[in-house]
Structures are given as structure tokens and as C-alpha cells.
CSV table of C-alpha atoms in Angstrom, one decimal:
chain,number,residue,atom,x,y,z
A,274,MET,CA,17.4,-5.8,-6.3
A,275,PRO,CA,16.5,-5.3,-9.9
A,276,ASP,CA,12.0,-4.3,-9.7
A,277,ARG,CA,10.0,-7.2,-9.9
A,278,VAL,CA,6.2,-8.2,-11.2
A,279,GLU,CA,4.2,-10.6,-11.8
A,280,HIS,CA,0.7,-10.3,-13.3
A,281,ARG,CA,-2.1,-13.3,-13.1
A,282,TYR,CA,-5.6,-13.5,-14.1
A,283,GLY,CA,-7.8,-14.5,-11.3
A,284,PRO,CA,-11.5,-15.4,-12.0
A,285,ALA,CA,-14.6,-12.5,-13.0
A,286,GLY,CA,-11.9,-10.7,-14.3
A,287,ILE,CA,-9.4,-9.8,-11.3
A,288,ARG,CA,-6.6,-9.6,-12.3
A,289,LEU,CA,-3.6,-10.3,-9.8
A,290,VAL,CA,-0.4,-8.7,-9.6
A,291,THR,CA,3.3,-8.9,-7.4
A,292,ALA,CA,5.7,-6.5,-7.2
A,293,SER,CA,9.0,-5.4,-5.7
A,294,PHE,CA,9.5,-2.1,-6.0
A,295,HIS,CA,13.4,-0.7,-5.4
A,296,SER,CA,14.0,1.8,-7.3
A,297,HIS,CA,10.6,2.2,-10.3
A,298,HIS,CA,8.8,5.8,-10.2
A,299,PHE,CA,5.7,5.5,-11.2
A,300,VAL,CA,4.2,8.9,-14.1
A,301,PRO,CA,0.9,9.9,-13.7
A,302,HIS,CA,-1.9,6.5,-14.8
A,303,ALA,CA,-5.3,5.6,-14.0
A,304,HIS,CA,-6.6,1.7,-14.2
A,305,SER,CA,-10.2,0.9,-15.6
A,306,GLU,CA,-10.6,-0.8,-12.3
A,307,TYR,CA,-10.4,-0.7,-8.5
A,308,ALA,CA,-7.1,-1.3,-6.8
A,309,ILE,CA,-7.0,-2.9,-3.8
A,310,ALA,CA,-3.6,-3.8,-2.7
A,311,ALA,CA,-1.9,-5.6,0.9
A,312,VAL,CA,1.9,-3.5,1.3
A,313,GLU,CA,3.6,-6.5,3.1
A,314,ARG,CA,7.6,-4.4,3.2
A,315,GLY,CA,9.2,-1.4,2.9
A,316,VAL,CA,6.8,2.0,2.1
A,317,GLU,CA,5.3,3.4,-1.4
A,318,ALA,CA,4.7,7.2,-1.1
A,319,VAL,CA,1.5,7.7,-3.4
A,320,ARG,CA,0.6,10.6,-4.8
A,321,TYR,CA,-3.6,10.6,-5.2
A,322,ARG,CA,-6.8,13.3,-4.8
A,323,GLY,CA,-3.9,16.2,-4.9
A,324,GLY,CA,-1.8,15.1,-1.9
A,325,THR,CA,0.6,12.8,-1.2
A,326,GLU,CA,-0.3,9.1,1.5
A,327,HIS,CA,2.4,7.0,2.5
A,328,ALA,CA,1.3,3.3,2.3
A,329,PRO,CA,3.9,0.9,4.8
A,330,ALA,CA,4.2,-2.5,6.1
A,331,GLY,CA,0.5,-4.2,7.6
A,332,SER,CA,-1.3,-0.6,5.4
A,333,LEU,CA,-4.1,-1.4,2.0
A,334,LEU,CA,-3.6,0.9,-0.7
A,335,LEU,CA,-7.3,1.7,-1.9
A,336,LEU,CA,-7.7,3.7,-5.5
A,337,ASP,CA,-10.6,4.1,-7.5
A,338,ALA,CA,-11.4,3.5,-10.6
A,339,GLU,CA,-10.4,5.4,-13.1
A,340,ALA,CA,-8.7,8.0,-10.8
A,341,ILE,CA,-5.3,9.3,-11.9
A,342,HIS,CA,-2.3,8.7,-9.4
A,343,ALA,CA,1.5,8.3,-9.1
A,344,GLY,CA,3.7,6.2,-7.4
A,345,ARG,CA,7.1,6.2,-5.9
A,346,PRO,CA,9.7,4.8,-2.6
A,347,ALA,CA,9.3,5.7,0.0
A,348,VAL,CA,12.2,5.0,1.3
A,349,ALA,CA,15.6,3.6,0.3
A,350,GLU,CA,14.0,-0.8,0.1
A,351,GLY,CA,11.4,0.3,-1.7
A,352,TRP,CA,7.9,-1.8,-1.5
A,353,ASP,CA,6.5,-4.7,-1.6
A,354,TYR,CA,2.7,-5.8,-2.4
A,355,ARG,CA,0.8,-7.7,-3.8
A,356,VAL,CA,-2.6,-5.9,-5.7
A,357,PHE,CA,-5.9,-7.0,-6.6
A,358,TYR,CA,-7.2,-5.3,-10.1
A,359,VAL,CA,-11.4,-5.7,-9.3
A,360,PRO,CA,-13.3,-5.4,-12.4
A,361,PRO,CA,-15.4,-1.9,-11.7
A,362,GLU,CA,-19.4,-4.1,-11.6
A,363,LEU,CA,-17.8,-6.9,-9.8
A,364,LEU,CA,-17.4,-4.7,-7.0
A,365,ALA,CA,-20.4,-2.5,-7.3
A,366,GLU,CA,-22.3,-5.5,-7.2
A,367,LEU,CA,-20.9,-6.0,-4.0
A,368,ALA,CA,-21.4,-2.7,-2.8
A,369,GLY,CA,-25.3,-2.1,-4.2
A,370,HIS,CA,-23.8,1.0,-5.5
A,371,ARG,CA,-20.8,2.1,-7.3
A,372,PRO,CA,-18.5,3.0,-4.0
A,373,ARG,CA,-15.2,5.1,-3.4
A,374,PHE,CA,-13.2,4.4,-1.7
A,375,THR,CA,-12.4,7.0,2.1
A,376,ALA,CA,-9.5,5.6,2.8
A,377,VAL,CA,-6.8,5.8,0.8
A,378,THR,CA,-4.1,3.8,2.9
A,379,PRO,CA,-5.4,2.3,6.4
A,380,HIS,CA,-2.6,0.4,8.6
A,381,ASP,CA,-4.9,-2.8,9.1
A,382,PRO,CA,-2.1,-5.6,9.4
A,383,ALA,CA,-5.1,-8.4,9.9
A,384,LEU,CA,-7.1,-7.3,7.1
A,385,ALA,CA,-3.9,-7.0,5.5
A,386,ARG,CA,-2.0,-10.1,5.5
A,387,ARG,CA,-5.6,-11.4,5.0
A,388,LEU,CA,-5.4,-10.4,1.6
A,389,ALA,CA,-1.8,-11.6,1.2
A,390,ARG,CA,-2.9,-15.1,2.0
A,391,LEU,CA,-5.5,-15.5,-0.4
A,392,HIS,CA,-3.9,-13.4,-2.8
A,393,ARG,CA,-1.1,-15.5,-2.8
A,394,ALA,CA,-3.3,-18.5,-2.7
A,395,ALA,CA,-5.0,-18.3,-5.6
A,396,ALA,CA,-8.1,-18.5,-3.4
A,397,PRO,CA,-11.5,-19.4,-5.3
A,398,LEU,CA,-14.2,-16.4,-5.6
A,399,PRO,CA,-16.4,-16.5,-2.5
A,400,ALA,CA,-13.6,-16.1,-0.7
A,401,LEU,CA,-12.2,-13.0,-2.4
A,402,GLU,CA,-15.8,-11.3,-2.9
A,403,GLU,CA,-16.2,-11.9,1.5
A,404,ALA,CA,-12.8,-10.1,1.6
A,405,LEU,CA,-14.2,-7.5,-0.4
A,406,SER,CA,-17.1,-7.8,1.0
A,407,SER,CA,-14.9,-5.9,3.8
A,408,VAL,CA,-12.7,-3.3,2.5
A,409,LEU,CA,-15.7,-2.2,1.2
A,410,ALA,CA,-17.5,-1.7,4.4
A,411,ARG,CA,-14.2,-0.6,6.4
A,412,TYR,CA,-13.3,1.8,3.7
A,413,SER,CA,-15.9,2.8,1.3
A,414,GLY,CA,-19.3,5.0,0.9
A,415,ALA,CA,-21.4,5.3,-2.0
A,416,ALA,CA,-19.0,7.7,-5.1
A,417,VAL,CA,-19.8,10.8,-5.4
A,418,ALA,CA,-21.5,13.1,-8.1
A,419,GLU,CA,-18.3,14.1,-10.5
A,420,PRO,CA,-19.1,17.6,-11.7
A,421,ALA,CA,-20.2,18.0,-15.3
A,422,GLU,CA,-17.4,17.1,-17.7
A,423,PRO,CA,-17.4,20.4,-20.5
A,424,ALA,CA,-18.8,18.9,-24.2
A,425,THR,CA,-15.3,20.3,-25.3
A,426,VAL,CA,-13.7,18.0,-23.5
A,427,ARG,CA,-15.8,15.0,-24.3
A,428,ARG,CA,-15.7,16.2,-27.3
A,429,VAL,CA,-11.7,15.8,-27.8
A,430,ARG,CA,-11.7,12.1,-25.6
A,431,ARG,CA,-14.1,10.5,-27.8
A,432,ALA,CA,-11.9,11.5,-31.3
A,433,LEU,CA,-9.0,10.0,-29.0
A,434,ALA,CA,-10.4,7.2,-28.1
A,435,ASP,CA,-12.3,7.0,-31.8
A,436,ASP,CA,-8.6,7.0,-33.6
A,437,LEU,CA,-5.5,5.3,-31.7
A,438,GLN,CA,-3.1,4.8,-34.8
A,439,HIS,CA,-3.3,8.7,-35.1
A,440,THR,CA,-1.4,11.8,-32.8
A,441,PRO,CA,-3.4,14.9,-34.1
A,442,SER,CA,-1.6,18.1,-33.4
A,443,LEU,CA,-2.7,20.7,-30.2
A,444,ASP,CA,-3.8,23.4,-32.7
A,445,GLU,CA,-5.8,19.9,-34.2
A,446,LEU,CA,-7.8,19.1,-31.4
A,447,ALA,CA,-8.3,22.4,-30.4
A,448,ALA,CA,-10.0,23.3,-33.8
A,449,LEU,CA,-12.0,19.9,-32.6
A,450,ALA,CA,-12.7,21.8,-29.5
A,451,GLY,CA,-13.2,24.9,-30.8
A,452,MET,CA,-11.2,26.9,-28.2
A,453,PRO,CA,-7.4,28.1,-28.2
A,454,ARG,CA,-5.0,25.4,-27.5
A,455,PHE,CA,-3.8,26.9,-23.8
A,456,ARG,CA,-7.4,27.2,-22.4
A,457,LEU,CA,-7.8,23.1,-24.0
A,458,LEU,CA,-5.1,22.2,-22.1
A,459,ARG,CA,-5.8,23.8,-19.3
A,460,ALA,CA,-9.5,22.5,-19.4
A,461,PHE,CA,-9.0,18.9,-20.7
A,462,ARG,CA,-6.4,18.5,-17.7
A,463,ARG,CA,-8.9,20.2,-15.2
A,464,ALA,CA,-11.2,17.5,-16.7
A,465,THR,CA,-8.8,14.5,-16.9
A,466,GLY,CA,-5.9,15.7,-14.6
A,467,VAL,CA,-3.3,15.0,-18.0
A,468,THR,CA,-2.7,16.3,-21.9
A,469,PRO,CA,-4.6,14.8,-24.2
A,470,HIS,CA,-1.4,13.6,-25.1
A,471,GLY,CA,-1.5,12.0,-22.4
A,472,TYR,CA,-4.7,10.5,-22.4
A,473,LEU,CA,-3.9,9.1,-25.8
A,474,LEU,CA,-1.5,7.4,-24.1
A,475,GLN,CA,-3.3,6.2,-21.5
A,476,LEU,CA,-5.9,4.0,-24.1
A,477,ARG,CA,-3.2,3.7,-25.9
A,478,LEU,CA,-1.9,1.5,-23.7
A,479,ARG,CA,-4.7,-0.1,-22.3
A,480,HIS,CA,-5.6,-1.1,-25.8
A,481,ALA,CA,-2.1,-3.0,-25.9
A,482,GLN,CA,-3.1,-5.1,-22.0
A,483,GLN,CA,-6.0,-6.0,-23.2
A,484,LEU,CA,-4.8,-7.5,-26.3
A,485,LEU,CA,-2.2,-8.6,-24.7
A,486,ALA,CA,-4.4,-10.6,-22.1
A,487,ALA,CA,-6.2,-12.0,-24.9
A,488,GLY,CA,-3.1,-14.1,-26.0
A,489,HIS,CA,-2.2,-12.0,-28.4
A,490,PRO,CA,1.7,-11.4,-29.2
A,491,VAL,CA,2.9,-7.6,-28.2
A,492,ALA,CA,3.7,-6.8,-32.2
A,493,ARG,CA,0.6,-7.4,-32.6
A,494,ALA,CA,-1.0,-5.3,-29.7
A,495,ALA,CA,2.3,-2.4,-30.1
A,496,ALA,CA,0.8,-2.0,-34.0
A,497,ASP,CA,-2.3,-2.5,-33.4
A,498,SER,CA,-2.1,0.4,-30.1
A,499,GLY,CA,-0.9,2.7,-31.8
A,500,PHE,CA,3.0,2.8,-30.9
A,501,HIS,CA,5.8,3.1,-33.5
A,502,ASP,CA,7.0,-0.3,-32.7
A,503,GLN,CA,7.5,-3.2,-29.4
A,504,SER,CA,10.3,-1.2,-28.2
A,505,HIS,CA,8.3,2.2,-27.9
A,506,LEU,CA,5.4,0.1,-26.1
A,507,HIS,CA,7.6,-1.4,-23.8
A,508,ARG,CA,9.5,1.6,-23.4
A,509,HIS,CA,5.9,3.4,-21.4
A,510,PHE,CA,4.2,0.2,-20.5
A,511,ARG,CA,7.7,0.2,-18.3
A,512,ARG,CA,6.8,4.2,-17.7
A,513,VAL,CA,3.4,3.4,-16.1
A,514,PHE,CA,3.4,-0.7,-15.2
A,515,GLY,CA,6.6,-1.1,-13.5
A,516,ALA,CA,6.5,-4.3,-16.3
A,517,THR,CA,7.3,-5.7,-19.5
A,518,PRO,CA,4.5,-5.8,-21.7
A,519,GLY,CA,5.2,-10.1,-22.0
A,520,SER,CA,4.7,-10.2,-17.8
A,521,PHE,CA,0.6,-8.9,-19.5
A,522,ALA,CA,0.5,-12.5,-21.4
A,523,ARG,CA,-2.7,-14.8,-20.1
A,524,ASN,CA,-2.5,-16.7,-16.9
A,525,ASP,CA,-4.6,-18.0,-16.1
A,526,VAL,CA,-4.7,-19.1,-11.9
A,527,GLN,CA,-6.0,-22.6,-11.6
A,528,ALA,CA,-9.1,-20.8,-9.6
A,529,GLY,CA,-11.4,-20.3,-12.5
A,530,ARG,CA,-12.3,-18.0,-15.0
A,531,ARG,CA,-15.3,-17.1,-13.6
A,532,ARG,CA,-18.2,-16.0,-11.5
A,533,GLY,CA,-19.2,-20.0,-10.9
A,534,SER,CA,-16.2,-21.1,-12.2
């Protein structure tokens, strides 16, 4: 069976994804939002925080914002899930602090069914906030302070973000950082989980996603985000998101677009 992904946009900027994956392997990537998923069928294997977690049907999948992860089928039939991609500011407001999930794949069939039901019904914001608060109460704590990022890595990240159209060589980035190439690679991967070029790809994909969500055509999203053409964008979208760029086109649910609507 072919893989299937559907994107919708709910209230308060929450992105709603319904997906059925049978063979897709996600490359390491991160989302700007928190991911809260209810697994409805099969089992997903998730590479996260240096280990591999398994999320069978009846489980939640809980990923922190900006956390590098990868996924693949853990059984021959793959897996189905419904995912809430929640803006960090909304989850922080509900928690009273910037939360960090303390469990990645808790088996909680009742809460998983509740989340799937709300997702399927495109529930209004108050109902979603109540359910998300239940997730936070059971499976989160205050975020642990991260080690200070090296100034050299921060300098390279800012340079990459400032010009998505340019693909700098490793020699160019090493000169900017003021260190040998392979020392920079090790430092950057240790701080971000990916190489500088992998980080640039994530920035480009995120920018393209934002343009598509705002209603811009795929050609515009590809050109403005630094991709060679639409096929280049399409290929990387498939590898990272398991979906085509067109599936990210704005499609607001009837529950309303913003808090209180």
C-alpha cells in the first residue's frame, strides 16, 4: 500500500497531520513545534535522544520542539498515527514553563483514543487545550537547561540562516568559524545533531513549509527557500516529511484559526 499523509491547520497554529506509513524511513530532522501523536495501528521505531523507542498502537509519541529524530516502520505493516504539531508558545502557556517530555512513547490507550477522537473531529481550541494539558500533566517536566552553545557554532548557524540561497563550502564555514574543517564538523554535530549542510537543508525546508502554509505556490516556495527547482524541493520533502510539498498547502479546519475563534 502507498504511504499517505494529510495536513490540516487547526486553531492557534496547531498543525494536524494524519498519516499511514508502510515503508517510509525518515531521515534525521527536527520540527519547530512539539509533536504529540496518537498511534492507531502498527509500530513505529523512533531514533531519539541517542536511543531507539518503539511506539505501538495505543501509545503516544511525544517529541520536544527542535529535537532531532528519525523514524521507520518497526513491523512489516508500518504504522498509522494522528499528530498534533503544537507551537512552543502554546504548550509553554499551558504548562506555565517551557516543557520537556519525560516519556517518549508512553503506552496510554485511553489518552491515545481521546487525542485521536479530537484530531478526527477537528475539535475547537478549548477541548484541545484540555487534552494537551492532560498530556503535560502525565508526561512532562520543566525543560532542562542545555549546555551553552559554542560561539563558533552559533556564528555558523546565523550565517546559514541569513542566506538560504547560498550553499557555502565546508572550507568557507571553517574560515568563518576560525577552526579546521573536521573540528567544525564535530563541534557543529555535537551541538545540533546534524552537519552544517544538514542544518541548512532543515532551514530551507522550514522556510518552504511556511510559504506553502501561507498559500504560496510550490515554485515560489522552492525558489525563495534556496532549492534548485520544484523537483529538488519535492525530493527532500519526501525524505524528511514523507509527503509532497502540495500536502502542506493551507487547509484550515472549521474549528477556527486562532485562539478564541
